[in-house]
Tab-separated table of C-alpha atoms in Angstrom:
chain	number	residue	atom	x	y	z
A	1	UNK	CA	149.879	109.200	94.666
A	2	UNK	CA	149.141	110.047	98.281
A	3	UNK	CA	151.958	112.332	98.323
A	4	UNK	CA	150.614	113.912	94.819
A	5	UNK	CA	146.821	114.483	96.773
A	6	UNK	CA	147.719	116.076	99.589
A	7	UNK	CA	150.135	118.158	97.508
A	8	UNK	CA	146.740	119.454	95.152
A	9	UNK	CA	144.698	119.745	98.079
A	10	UNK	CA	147.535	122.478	99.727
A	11	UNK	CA	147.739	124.489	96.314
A	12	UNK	CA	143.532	124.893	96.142
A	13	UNK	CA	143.698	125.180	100.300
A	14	UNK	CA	146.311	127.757	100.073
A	15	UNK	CA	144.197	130.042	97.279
A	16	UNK	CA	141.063	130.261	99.201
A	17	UNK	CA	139.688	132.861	96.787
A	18	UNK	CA	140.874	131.252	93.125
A	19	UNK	CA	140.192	128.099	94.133
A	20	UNK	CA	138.128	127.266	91.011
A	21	UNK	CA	141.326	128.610	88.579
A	22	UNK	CA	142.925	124.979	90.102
A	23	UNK	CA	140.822	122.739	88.013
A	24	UNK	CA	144.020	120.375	87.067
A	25	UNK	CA	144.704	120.009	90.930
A	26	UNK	CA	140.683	119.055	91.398
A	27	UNK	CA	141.536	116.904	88.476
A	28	UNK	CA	143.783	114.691	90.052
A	29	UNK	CA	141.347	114.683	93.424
A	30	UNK	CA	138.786	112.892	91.076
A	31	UNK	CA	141.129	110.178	89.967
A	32	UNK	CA	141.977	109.739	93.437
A	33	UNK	CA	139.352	107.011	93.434
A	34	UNK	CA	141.173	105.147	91.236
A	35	UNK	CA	144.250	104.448	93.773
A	36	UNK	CA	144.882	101.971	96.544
A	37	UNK	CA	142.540	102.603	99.598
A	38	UNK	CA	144.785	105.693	101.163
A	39	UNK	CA	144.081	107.660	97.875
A	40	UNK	CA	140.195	106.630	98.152
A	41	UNK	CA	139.977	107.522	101.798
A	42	UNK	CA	141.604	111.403	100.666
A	43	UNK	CA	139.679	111.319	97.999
A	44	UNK	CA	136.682	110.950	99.624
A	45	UNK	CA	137.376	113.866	102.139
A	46	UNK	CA	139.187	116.389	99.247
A	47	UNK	CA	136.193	115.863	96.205
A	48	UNK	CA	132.991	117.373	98.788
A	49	UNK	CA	136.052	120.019	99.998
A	50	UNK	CA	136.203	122.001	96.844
A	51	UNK	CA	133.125	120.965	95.076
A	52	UNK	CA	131.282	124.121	94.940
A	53	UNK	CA	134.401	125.257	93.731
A	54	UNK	CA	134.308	123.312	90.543
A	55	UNK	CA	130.532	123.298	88.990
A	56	UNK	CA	131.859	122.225	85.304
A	57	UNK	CA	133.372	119.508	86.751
A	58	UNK	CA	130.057	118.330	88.942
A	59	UNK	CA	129.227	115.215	87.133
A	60	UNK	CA	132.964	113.785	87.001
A	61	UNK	CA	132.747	114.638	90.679
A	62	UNK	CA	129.321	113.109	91.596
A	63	UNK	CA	130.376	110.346	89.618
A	64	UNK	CA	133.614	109.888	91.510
A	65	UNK	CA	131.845	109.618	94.823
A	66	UNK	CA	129.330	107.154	93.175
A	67	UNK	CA	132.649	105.076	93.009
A	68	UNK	CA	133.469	105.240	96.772
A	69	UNK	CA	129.811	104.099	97.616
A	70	UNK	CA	130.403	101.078	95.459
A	71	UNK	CA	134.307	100.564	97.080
A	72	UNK	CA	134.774	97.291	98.573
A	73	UNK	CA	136.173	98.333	101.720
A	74	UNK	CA	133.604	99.367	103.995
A	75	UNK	CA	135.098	102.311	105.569
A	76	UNK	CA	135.307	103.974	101.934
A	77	UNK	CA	132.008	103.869	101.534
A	78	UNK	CA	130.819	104.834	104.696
A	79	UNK	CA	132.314	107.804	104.281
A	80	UNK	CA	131.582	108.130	100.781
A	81	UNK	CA	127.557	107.546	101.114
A	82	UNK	CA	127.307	110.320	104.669
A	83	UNK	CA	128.806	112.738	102.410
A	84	UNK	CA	126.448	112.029	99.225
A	85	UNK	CA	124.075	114.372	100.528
A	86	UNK	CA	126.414	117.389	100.692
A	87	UNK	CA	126.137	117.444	96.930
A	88	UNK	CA	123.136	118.059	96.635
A	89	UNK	CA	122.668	121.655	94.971
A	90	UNK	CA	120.455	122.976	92.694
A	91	UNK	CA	120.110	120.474	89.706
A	92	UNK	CA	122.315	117.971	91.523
A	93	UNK	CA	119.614	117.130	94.132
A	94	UNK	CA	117.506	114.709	91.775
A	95	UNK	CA	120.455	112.916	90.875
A	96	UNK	CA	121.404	111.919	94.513
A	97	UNK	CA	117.779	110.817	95.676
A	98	UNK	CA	117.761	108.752	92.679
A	99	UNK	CA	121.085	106.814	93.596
A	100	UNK	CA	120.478	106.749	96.728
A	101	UNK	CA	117.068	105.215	96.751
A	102	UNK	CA	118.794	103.128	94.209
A	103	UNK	CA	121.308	102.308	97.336
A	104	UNK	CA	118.846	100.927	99.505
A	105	UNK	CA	118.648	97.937	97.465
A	106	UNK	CA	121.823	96.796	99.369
A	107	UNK	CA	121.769	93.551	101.489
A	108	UNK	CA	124.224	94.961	104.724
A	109	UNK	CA	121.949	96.827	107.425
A	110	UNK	CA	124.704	99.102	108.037
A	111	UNK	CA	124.875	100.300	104.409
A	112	UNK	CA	121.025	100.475	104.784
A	113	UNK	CA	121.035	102.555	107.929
A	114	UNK	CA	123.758	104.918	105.794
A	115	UNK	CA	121.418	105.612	103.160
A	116	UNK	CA	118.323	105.817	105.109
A	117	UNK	CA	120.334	109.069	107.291
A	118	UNK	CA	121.421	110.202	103.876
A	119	UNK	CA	117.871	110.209	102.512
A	120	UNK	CA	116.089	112.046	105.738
A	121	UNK	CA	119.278	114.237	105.497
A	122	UNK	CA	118.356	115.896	101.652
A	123	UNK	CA	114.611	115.835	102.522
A	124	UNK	CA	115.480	118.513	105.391
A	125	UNK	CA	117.885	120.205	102.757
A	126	UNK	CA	114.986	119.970	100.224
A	127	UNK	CA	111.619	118.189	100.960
A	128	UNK	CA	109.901	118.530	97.621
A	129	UNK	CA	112.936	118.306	95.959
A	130	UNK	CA	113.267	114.868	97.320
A	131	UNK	CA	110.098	113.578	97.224
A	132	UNK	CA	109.499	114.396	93.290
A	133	UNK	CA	112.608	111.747	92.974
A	134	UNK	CA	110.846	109.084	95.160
A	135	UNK	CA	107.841	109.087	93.362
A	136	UNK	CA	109.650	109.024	90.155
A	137	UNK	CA	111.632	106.047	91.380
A	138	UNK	CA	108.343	104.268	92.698
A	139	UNK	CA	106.865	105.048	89.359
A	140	UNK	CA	109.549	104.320	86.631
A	141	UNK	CA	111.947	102.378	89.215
A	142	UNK	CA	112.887	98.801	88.951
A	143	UNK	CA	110.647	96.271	91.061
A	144	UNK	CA	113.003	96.356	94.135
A	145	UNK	CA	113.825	100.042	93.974
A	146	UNK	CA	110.155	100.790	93.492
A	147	UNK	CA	109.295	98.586	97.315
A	148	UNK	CA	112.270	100.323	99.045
A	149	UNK	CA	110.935	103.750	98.159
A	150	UNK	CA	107.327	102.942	99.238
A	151	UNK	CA	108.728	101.661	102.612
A	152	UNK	CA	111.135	104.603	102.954
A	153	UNK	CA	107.914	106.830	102.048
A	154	UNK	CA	105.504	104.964	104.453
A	155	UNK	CA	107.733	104.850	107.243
A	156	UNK	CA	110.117	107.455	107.446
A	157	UNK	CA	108.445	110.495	106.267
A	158	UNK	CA	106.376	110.112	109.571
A	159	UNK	CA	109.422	111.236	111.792
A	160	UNK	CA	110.319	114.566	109.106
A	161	UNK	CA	109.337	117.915	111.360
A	162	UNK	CA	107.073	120.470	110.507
A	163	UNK	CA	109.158	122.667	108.879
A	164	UNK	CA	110.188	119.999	105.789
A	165	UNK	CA	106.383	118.861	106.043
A	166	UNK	CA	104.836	121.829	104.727
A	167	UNK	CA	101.232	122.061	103.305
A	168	UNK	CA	102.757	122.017	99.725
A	169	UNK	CA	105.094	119.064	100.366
A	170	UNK	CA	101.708	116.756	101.874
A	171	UNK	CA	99.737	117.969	98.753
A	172	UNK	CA	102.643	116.905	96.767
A	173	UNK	CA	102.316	113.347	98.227
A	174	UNK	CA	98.797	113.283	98.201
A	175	UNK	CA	98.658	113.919	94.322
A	176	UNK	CA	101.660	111.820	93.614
A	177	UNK	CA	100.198	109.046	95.807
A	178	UNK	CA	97.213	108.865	93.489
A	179	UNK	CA	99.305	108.332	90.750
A	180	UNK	CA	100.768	105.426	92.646
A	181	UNK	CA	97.639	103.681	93.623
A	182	UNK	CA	96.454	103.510	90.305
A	183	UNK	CA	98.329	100.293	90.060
A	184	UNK	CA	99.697	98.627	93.236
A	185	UNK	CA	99.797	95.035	94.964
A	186	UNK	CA	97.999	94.883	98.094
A	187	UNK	CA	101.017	95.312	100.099
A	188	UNK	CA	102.245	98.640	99.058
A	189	UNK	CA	98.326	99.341	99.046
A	190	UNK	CA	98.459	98.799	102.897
A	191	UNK	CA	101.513	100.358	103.215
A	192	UNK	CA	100.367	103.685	101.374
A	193	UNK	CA	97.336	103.548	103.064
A	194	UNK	CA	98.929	103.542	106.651
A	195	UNK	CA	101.232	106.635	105.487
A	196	UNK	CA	98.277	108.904	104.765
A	197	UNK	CA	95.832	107.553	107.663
A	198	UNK	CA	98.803	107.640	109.936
């Protein structure tokens, strides 16, 4: 199989300008995450490759690296969760703030750290874009999901620049935030309330 991967990889790397006519090669790149962990550790660095390349195949690959960020062996999904963000495109970007505020449910503090950098990381790509999915998941999200996105939002949206906290992205918050306090326990009260006095 590893044999098989690098052998799909060469035919899309070697057609730099039909890459997309290679959808059987991509194919096979996808069920990479399937193998032993060689095939998952190509797979991870082949599926962001030629993404772009592939947009009817999006959600097998999204849902491919959703895999990897669930593997077992921690170097998988290291990799796999730092390159989350790189999908992120268009109509893809909801779909990765959701899973990964849905990620920072997870118990190790390295994992945590991962998906913190890969949250900060789409908000510069797309600061509105993100947000609408936080406040979705603080609205509609499980319990747990719903505290992790009100501490990500009261504590790391502090240290975003200037240029991904626009005037439209803080009105944003400041609308969605009333929304939010309509029904809240006293602790994500204080924490809200230290986010917009802060």
């Amino acid at each position: 199989m590893v044999e098989e991967l690098y052998g799909n990889y060469g035919i899309m790397a070697d057609t730099t300008e039909r890459v997309g006519q290679h959808k059987d090669a991509y194919q096979v790149i996808l069920d990479g995450v399937k193998g032993g962990t060689k095939e998952k550790r190509l797979a991870a660095q082949f599926i962001l490759k030629f993404f772009k390349h592939f947009t009817e195949l999006a959600d097998s690959a999204i849902n491919a690296q959703l895999d990897l960020c669930e593997d077992e062996d921690v170097s998988i999904w290291c990799q796999a969760i730092k390159e989350l963000p790189q999908f992120t495109t268009g109509e893809n970007l909801p779909r990765v703030a959701d899973i990964l505020m849905q990620l920072l449910e997870s118990d190790g503090s390295a994992e945590f750290n991962l998906v913190n950098n890969a949250l900060l990381s789409i908000f510069n790509m797309d600061g509105k874009g993100t947000l609408g999915s936080l406040f979705s998941q603080i609205l509609q999200g499980e319990d747990i999901v719903r505290e992790w996105a009100i501490k990500f939002l009261s504590t790391k949206l502090k240290t975003l620049p200037d240029e991904v906290l626009t005037k439209e992205v803080e009105e944003l918050i400041l609308t969605e935030s009333k929304h939010v306090l309509e029904d809240v326990t006293h602790e994500e009260f204080v924490l809200f309330m230290n986010y917009c006095l802060g």
